[in-house]
GROMACS .gro file of C-alpha atoms in nm:
model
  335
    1UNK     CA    1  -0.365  -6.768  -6.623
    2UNK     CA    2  -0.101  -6.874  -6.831
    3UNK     CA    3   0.113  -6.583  -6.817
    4UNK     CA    4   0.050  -6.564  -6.451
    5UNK     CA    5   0.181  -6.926  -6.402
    6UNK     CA    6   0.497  -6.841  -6.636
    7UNK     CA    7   0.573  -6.462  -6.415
    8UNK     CA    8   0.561  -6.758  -6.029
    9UNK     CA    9   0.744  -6.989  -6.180
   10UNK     CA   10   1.018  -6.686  -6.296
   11UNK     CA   11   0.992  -6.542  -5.986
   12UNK     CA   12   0.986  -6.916  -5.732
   13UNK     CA   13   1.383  -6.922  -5.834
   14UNK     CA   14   1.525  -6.666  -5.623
   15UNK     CA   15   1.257  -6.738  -5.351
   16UNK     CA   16   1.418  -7.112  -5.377
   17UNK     CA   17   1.783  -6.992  -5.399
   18UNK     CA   18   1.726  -6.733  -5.045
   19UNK     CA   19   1.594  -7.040  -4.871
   20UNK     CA   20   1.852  -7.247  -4.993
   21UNK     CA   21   2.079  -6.988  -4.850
   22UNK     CA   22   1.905  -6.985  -4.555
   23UNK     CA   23   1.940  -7.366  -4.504
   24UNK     CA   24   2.263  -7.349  -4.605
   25UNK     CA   25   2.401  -7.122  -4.333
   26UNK     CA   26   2.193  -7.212  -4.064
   27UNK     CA   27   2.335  -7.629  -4.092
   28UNK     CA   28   2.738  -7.463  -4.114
   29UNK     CA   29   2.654  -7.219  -3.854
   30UNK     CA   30   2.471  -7.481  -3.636
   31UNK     CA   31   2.665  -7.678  -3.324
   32UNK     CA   32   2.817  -8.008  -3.396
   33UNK     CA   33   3.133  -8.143  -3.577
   34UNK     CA   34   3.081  -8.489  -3.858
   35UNK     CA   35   3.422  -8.598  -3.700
   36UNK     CA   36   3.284  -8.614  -3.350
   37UNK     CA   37   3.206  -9.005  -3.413
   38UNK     CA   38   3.524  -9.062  -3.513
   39UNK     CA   39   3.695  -9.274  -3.212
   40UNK     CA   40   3.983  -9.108  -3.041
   41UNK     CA   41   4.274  -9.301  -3.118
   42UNK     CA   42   4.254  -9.169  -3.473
   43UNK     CA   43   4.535  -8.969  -3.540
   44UNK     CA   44   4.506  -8.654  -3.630
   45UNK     CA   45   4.648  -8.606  -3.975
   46UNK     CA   46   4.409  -8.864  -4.055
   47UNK     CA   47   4.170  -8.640  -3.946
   48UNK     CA   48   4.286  -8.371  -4.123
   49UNK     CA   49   4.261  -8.623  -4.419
   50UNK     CA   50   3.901  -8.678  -4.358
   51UNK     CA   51   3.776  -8.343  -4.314
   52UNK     CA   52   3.922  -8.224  -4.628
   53UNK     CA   53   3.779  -8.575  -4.794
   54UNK     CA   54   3.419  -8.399  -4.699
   55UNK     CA   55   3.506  -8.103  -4.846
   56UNK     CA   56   3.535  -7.899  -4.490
   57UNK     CA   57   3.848  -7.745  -4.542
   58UNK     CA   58   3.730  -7.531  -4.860
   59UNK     CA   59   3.536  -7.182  -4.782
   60UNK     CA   60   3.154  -7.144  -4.729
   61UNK     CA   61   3.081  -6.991  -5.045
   62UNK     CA   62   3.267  -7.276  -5.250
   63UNK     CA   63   3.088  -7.537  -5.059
   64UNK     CA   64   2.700  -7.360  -5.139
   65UNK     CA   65   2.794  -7.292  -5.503
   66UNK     CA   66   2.934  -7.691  -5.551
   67UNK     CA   67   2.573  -7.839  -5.376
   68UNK     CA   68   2.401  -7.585  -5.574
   69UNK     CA   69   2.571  -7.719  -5.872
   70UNK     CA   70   2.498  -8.083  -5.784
   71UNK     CA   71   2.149  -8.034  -5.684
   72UNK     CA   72   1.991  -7.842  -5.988
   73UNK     CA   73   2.229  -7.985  -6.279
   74UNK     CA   74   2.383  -8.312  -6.188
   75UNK     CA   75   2.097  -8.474  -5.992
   76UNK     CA   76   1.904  -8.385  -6.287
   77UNK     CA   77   2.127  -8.516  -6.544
   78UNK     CA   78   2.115  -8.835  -6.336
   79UNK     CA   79   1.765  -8.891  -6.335
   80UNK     CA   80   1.723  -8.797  -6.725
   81UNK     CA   81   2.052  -9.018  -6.765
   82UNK     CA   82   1.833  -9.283  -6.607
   83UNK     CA   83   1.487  -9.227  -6.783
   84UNK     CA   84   1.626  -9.231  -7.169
   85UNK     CA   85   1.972  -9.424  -7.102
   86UNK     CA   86   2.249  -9.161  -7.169
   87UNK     CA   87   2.576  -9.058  -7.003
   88UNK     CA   88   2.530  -8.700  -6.952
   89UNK     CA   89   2.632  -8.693  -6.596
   90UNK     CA   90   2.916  -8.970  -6.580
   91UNK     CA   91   3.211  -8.907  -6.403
   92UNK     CA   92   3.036  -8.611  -6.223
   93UNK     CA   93   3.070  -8.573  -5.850
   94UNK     CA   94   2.671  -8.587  -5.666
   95UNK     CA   95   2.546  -8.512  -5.355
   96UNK     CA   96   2.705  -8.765  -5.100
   97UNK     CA   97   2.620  -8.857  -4.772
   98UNK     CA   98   2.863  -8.823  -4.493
   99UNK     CA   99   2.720  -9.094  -4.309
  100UNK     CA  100   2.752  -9.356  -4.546
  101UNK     CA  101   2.913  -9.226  -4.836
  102UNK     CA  102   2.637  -9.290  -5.097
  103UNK     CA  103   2.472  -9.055  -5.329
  104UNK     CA  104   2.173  -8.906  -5.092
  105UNK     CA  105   1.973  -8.919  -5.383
  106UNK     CA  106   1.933  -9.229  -5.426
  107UNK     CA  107   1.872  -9.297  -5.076
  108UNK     CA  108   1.603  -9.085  -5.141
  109UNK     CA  109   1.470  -9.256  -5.404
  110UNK     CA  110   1.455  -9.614  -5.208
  111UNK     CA  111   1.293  -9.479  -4.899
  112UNK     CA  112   1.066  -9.232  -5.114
  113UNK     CA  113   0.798  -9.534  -5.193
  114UNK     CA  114   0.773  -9.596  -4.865
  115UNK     CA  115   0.669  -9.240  -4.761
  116UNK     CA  116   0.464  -9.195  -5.002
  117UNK     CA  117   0.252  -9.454  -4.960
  118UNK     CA  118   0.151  -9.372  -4.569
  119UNK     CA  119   0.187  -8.967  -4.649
  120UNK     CA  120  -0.025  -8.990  -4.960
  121UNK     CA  121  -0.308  -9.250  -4.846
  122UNK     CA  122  -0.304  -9.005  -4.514
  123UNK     CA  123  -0.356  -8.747  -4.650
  124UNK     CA  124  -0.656  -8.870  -4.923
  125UNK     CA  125  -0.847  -9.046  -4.647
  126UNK     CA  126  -0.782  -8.718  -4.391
  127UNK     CA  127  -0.935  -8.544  -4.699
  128UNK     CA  128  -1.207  -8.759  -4.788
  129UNK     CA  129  -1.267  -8.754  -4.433
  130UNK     CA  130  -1.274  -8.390  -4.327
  131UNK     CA  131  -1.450  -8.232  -4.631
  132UNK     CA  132  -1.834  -8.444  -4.518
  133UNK     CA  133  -1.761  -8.371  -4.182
  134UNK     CA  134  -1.741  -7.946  -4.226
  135UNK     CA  135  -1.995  -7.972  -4.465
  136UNK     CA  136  -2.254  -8.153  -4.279
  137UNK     CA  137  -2.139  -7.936  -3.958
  138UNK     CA  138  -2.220  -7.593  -4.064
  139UNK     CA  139  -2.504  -7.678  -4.206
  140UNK     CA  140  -2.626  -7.842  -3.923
  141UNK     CA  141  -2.450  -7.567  -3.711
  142UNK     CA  142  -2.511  -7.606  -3.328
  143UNK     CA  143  -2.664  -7.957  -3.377
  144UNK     CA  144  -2.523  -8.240  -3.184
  145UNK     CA  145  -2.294  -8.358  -3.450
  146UNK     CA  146  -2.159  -8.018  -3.496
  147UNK     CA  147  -2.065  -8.039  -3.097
  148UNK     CA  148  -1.940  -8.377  -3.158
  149UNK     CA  149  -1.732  -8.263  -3.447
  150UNK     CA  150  -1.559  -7.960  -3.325
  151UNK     CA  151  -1.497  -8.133  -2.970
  152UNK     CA  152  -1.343  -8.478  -3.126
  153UNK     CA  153  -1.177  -8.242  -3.411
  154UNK     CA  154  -1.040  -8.035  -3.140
  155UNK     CA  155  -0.869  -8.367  -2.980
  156UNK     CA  156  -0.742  -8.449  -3.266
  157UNK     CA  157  -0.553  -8.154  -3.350
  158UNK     CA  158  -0.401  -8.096  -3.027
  159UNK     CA  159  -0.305  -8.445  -2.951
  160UNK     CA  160   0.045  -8.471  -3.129
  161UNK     CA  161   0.168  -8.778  -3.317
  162UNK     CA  162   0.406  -8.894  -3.090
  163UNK     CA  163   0.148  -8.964  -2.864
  164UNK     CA  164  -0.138  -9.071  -3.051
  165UNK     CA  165   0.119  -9.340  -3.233
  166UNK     CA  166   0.201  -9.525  -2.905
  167UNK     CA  167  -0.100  -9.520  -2.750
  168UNK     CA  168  -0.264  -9.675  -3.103
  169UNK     CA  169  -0.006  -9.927  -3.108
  170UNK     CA  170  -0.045 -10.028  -2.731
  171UNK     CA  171  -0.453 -10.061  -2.781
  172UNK     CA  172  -0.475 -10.236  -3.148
  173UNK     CA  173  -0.107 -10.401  -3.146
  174UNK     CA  174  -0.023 -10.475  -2.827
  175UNK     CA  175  -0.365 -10.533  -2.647
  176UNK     CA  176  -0.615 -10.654  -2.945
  177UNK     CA  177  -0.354 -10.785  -3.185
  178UNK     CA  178  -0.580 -10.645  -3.435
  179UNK     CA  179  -0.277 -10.455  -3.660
  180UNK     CA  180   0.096 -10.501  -3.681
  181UNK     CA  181   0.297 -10.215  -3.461
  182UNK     CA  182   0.641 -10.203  -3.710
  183UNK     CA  183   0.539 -10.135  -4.033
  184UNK     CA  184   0.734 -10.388  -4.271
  185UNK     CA  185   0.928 -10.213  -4.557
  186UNK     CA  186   1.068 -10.532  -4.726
  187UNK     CA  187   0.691 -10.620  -4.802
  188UNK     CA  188   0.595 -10.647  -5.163
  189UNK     CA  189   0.242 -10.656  -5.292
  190UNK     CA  190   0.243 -10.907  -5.626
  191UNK     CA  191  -0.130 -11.026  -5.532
  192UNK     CA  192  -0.450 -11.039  -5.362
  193UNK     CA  193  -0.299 -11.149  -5.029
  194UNK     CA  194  -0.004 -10.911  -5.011
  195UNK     CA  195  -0.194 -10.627  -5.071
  196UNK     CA  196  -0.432 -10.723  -4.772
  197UNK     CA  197  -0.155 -10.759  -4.569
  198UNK     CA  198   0.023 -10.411  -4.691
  199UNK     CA  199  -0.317 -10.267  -4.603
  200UNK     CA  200  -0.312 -10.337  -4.240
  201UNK     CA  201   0.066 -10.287  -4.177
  202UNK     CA  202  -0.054  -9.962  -4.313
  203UNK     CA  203  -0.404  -9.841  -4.092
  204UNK     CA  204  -0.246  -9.727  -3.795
  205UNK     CA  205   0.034  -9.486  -3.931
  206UNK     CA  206  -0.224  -9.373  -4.213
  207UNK     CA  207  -0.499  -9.305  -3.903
  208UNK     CA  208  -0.224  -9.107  -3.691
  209UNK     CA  209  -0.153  -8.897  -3.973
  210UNK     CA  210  -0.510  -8.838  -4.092
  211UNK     CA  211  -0.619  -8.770  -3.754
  212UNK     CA  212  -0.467  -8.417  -3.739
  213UNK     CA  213  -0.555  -8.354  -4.118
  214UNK     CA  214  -0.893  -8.435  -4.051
  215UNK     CA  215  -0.930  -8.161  -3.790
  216UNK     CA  216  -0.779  -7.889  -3.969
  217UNK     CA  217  -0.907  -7.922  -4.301
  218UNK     CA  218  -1.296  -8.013  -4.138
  219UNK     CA  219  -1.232  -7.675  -3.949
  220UNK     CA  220  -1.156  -7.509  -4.276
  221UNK     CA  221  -1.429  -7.629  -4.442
  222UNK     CA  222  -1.702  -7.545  -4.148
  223UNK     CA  223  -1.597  -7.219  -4.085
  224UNK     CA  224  -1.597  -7.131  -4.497
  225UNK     CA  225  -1.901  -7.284  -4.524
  226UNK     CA  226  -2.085  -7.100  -4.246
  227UNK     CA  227  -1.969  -6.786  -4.365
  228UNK     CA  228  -2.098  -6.860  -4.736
  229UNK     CA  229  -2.441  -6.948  -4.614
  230UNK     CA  230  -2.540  -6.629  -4.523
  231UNK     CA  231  -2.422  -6.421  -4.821
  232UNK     CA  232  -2.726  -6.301  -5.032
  233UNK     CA  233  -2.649  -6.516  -5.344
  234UNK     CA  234  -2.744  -6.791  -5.125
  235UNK     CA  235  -3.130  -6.636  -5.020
  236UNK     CA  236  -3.126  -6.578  -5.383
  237UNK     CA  237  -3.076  -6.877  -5.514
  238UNK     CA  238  -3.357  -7.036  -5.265
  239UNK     CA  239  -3.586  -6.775  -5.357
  240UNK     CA  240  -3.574  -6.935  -5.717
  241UNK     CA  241  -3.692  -7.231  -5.581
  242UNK     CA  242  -3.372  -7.409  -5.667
  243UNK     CA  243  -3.355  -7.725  -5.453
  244UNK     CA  244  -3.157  -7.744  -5.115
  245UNK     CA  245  -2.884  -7.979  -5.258
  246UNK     CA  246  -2.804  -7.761  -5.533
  247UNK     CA  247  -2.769  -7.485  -5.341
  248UNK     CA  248  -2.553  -7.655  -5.082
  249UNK     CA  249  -2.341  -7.845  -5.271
  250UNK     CA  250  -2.293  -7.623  -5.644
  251UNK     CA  251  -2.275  -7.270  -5.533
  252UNK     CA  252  -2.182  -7.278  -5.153
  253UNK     CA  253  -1.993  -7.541  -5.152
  254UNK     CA  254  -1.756  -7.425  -5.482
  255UNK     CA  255  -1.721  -7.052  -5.323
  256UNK     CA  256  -1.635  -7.230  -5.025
  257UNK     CA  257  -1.333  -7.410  -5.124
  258UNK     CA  258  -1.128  -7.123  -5.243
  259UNK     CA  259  -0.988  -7.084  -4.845
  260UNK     CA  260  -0.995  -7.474  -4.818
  261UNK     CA  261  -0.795  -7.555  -5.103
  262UNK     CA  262  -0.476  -7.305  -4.981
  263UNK     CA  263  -0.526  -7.512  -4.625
  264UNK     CA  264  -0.519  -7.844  -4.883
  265UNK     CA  265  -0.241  -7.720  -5.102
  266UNK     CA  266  -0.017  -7.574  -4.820
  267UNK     CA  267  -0.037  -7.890  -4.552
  268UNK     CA  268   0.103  -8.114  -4.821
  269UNK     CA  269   0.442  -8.021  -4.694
  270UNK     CA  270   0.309  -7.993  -4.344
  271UNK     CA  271   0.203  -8.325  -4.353
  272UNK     CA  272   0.578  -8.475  -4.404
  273UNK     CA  273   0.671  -8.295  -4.057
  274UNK     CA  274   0.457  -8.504  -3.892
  275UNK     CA  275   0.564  -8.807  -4.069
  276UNK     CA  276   0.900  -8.808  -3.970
  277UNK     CA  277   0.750  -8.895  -3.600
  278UNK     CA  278   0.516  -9.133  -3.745
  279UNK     CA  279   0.788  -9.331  -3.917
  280UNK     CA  280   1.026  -9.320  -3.647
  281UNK     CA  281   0.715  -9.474  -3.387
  282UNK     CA  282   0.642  -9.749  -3.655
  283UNK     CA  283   0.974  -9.797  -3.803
  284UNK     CA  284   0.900  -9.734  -4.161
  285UNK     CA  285   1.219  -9.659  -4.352
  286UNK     CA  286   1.099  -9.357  -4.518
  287UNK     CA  287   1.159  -9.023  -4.589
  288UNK     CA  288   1.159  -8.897  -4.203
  289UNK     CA  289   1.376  -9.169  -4.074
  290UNK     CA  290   1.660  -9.079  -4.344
  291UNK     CA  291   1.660  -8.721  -4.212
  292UNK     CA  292   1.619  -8.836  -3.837
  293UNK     CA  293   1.919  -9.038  -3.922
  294UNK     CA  294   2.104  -8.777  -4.064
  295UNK     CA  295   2.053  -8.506  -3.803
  296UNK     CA  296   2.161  -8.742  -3.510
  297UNK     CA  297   2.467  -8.787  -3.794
  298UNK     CA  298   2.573  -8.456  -3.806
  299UNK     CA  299   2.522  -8.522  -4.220
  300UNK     CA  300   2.493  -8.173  -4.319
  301UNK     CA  301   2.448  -8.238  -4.697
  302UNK     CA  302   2.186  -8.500  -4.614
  303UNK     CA  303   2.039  -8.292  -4.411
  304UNK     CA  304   2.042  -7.987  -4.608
  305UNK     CA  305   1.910  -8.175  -4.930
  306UNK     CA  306   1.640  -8.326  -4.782
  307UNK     CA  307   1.489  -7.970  -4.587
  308UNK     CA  308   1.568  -7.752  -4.926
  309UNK     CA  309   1.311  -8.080  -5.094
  310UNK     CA  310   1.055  -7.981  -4.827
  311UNK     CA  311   1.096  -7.601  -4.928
  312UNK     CA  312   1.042  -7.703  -5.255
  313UNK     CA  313   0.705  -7.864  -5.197
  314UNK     CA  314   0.560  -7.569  -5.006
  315UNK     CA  315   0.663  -7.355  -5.305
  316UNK     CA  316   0.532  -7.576  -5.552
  317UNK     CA  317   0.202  -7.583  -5.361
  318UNK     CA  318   0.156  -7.217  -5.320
  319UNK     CA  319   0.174  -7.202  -5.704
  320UNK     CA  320  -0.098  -7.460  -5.714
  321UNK     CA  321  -0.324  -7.292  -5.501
  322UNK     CA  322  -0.257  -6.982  -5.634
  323UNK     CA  323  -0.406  -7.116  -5.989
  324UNK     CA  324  -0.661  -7.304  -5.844
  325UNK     CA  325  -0.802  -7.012  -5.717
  326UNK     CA  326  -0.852  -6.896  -6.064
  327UNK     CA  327  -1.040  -7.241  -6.114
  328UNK     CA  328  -1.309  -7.278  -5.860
  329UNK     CA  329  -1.355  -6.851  -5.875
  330UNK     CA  330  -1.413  -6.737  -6.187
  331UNK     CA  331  -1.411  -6.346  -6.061
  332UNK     CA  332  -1.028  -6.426  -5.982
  333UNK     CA  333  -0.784  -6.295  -6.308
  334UNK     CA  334  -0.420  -6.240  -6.256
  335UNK     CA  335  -0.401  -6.153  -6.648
   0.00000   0.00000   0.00000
């Protein structure tokens, strides 16, 4: 397993440096110009000035190889300048934003909280959520919570989050009262009473989230499920009188996740997609609205820093399903 982790880690760098490629060229090659905003009466040798200030009169290949540069040896230096207090990246030039001129990293860091506190908490409660819910379903396949499942799961997933946002904000904000509909980033939770008022500032971007994580992973975990039933190990191991919840829920249920945890693994990045919607429809000043912000910007390094992080993730992931596999199957060696 080891050497297995070691030969996708070796081989997750030129995966990483293609897509960064990819990214790269498909932002330069894209329509738009950063000195669009800039007002008309602005002459235009000051133009000239500013465009070469960015860095847009030097060749493509100059411009990749400096942000590759910045992004996997100066941002690091930064953050392990930061961590143990040294100066190994003073004076060095990091990723800057166009748009305001500030190191996008550490815009990053500010609105990253923020993100991760609606992303993560909707993604454990879509979890915690979905895995009863396909259990209990294909066992009791047909019944009339199975029907209820799939039809409410199948709402779910096709309803988008741009819908499902406004429509939870005009019922429980704007109608009940019950929850606030902008989610307040300047909050801080130092007791009891904060932390109940984080928590409902927080249900209704958490449930639009979870909603569509629910019915994917719950479909996952059904249809793996239902197909593990019915394998012979399963007759077997009620034939040896083992009780009905130790068959379920010890050998069905562990074969059973092996599918389940790539869909768990590999929606982790997914997830952020759909919270750059959410945090635009409840105004939390996250992750999503930075690159929002940034496309409507024209901020191409912004922009480009930010996607190459998601690529990243879904990388990352793979690698973690892939050895997780090795985990809950015990048949599974890639040594």
């Amino acid at each position: 397993m080891l050497t297995f982790t070691i030969r996708r880690l070796i081989t997750s760098v030129p995966t990483l440096l293609f897509i960064s490629l990819v990214i790269f060229l498909l932002l330069e090659l894209a329509p738009g110009d950063p000195m669009a905003q800039v007002p008309l009466t602005v002459p235009p040798e000051v133009k000239a000035k500013m465009r070469e200030a960015l860095g847009l009169g030097e060749p493509l290949h100059i411009r990749y190889w400096k942000w590759l540069v910045q992004f996997f040896w100066i941002e690091p230096q930064v953050l392990f300048d930061h961590w143990f207090g040294t100066t190994f990246s003073e004076g060095k030039l990091r990723i800057l934003s166009w748009q305001t001129r500030s190191p996008v990293m550490d815009m990053v860091v500010q609105r990253l909280p923020q993100t991760l506190w609606v992303v993560g908490m909707s993604y454990v409660v879509g979890i915690l959520i979905a895995l009863p819910i396909g259990i209990y379903s294909a066992y009791r396949q047909y019944s009339l919570f199975d029907q209820s499942g799939t039809f409410i799961t199948m709402v779910g997933f096709s309803i988008p989050p741009f819908f499902t946002g406004p429509l939870l904000i005009m019922v429980f904000a704007v109608q009940l009262g019950w929850f606030p509909s902008v989610y307040d980033t300047t909050h801080v939770v130092d007791d009891w009473a904060s932390f109940k008022i984080q928590l409902r500032q927080m249900i209704m971007p958490v449930m639009v989230l979870a909603l569509q994580t629910t019915a994917q992973i719950s479909r996952f975990m059904r249809a793996s499920m239902l197909d593990n039933l019915n394998q012979d190990y399963v007759r077997t191991a009620r034939a040896k009188g083992l009780p009905e919840k130790v068959v379920v829920m010890v050998h069905v249920l562990r074969n059973s996740m092996i599918p389940v945890v790539t869909a768990i693994a590999l929606g982790v990045p997914g997830i952020f997609g759909g919270a750059i919607i959410t945090e635009v429809v409840f105004k939390v000043n996250g992750i999503g609205a930075q690159l929002l912000s940034a496309l409507f910007a024209n901020d191409l390094p912004s922009v480009q820093t930010l996607t190459f992080m998601i690529a990243v993730l879904i990388v990352t992931f793979n690698l973690i399903a892939d050895v997780l596999y090795g985990v809950l199957d015990p048949r599974i060696r890639y040594d």
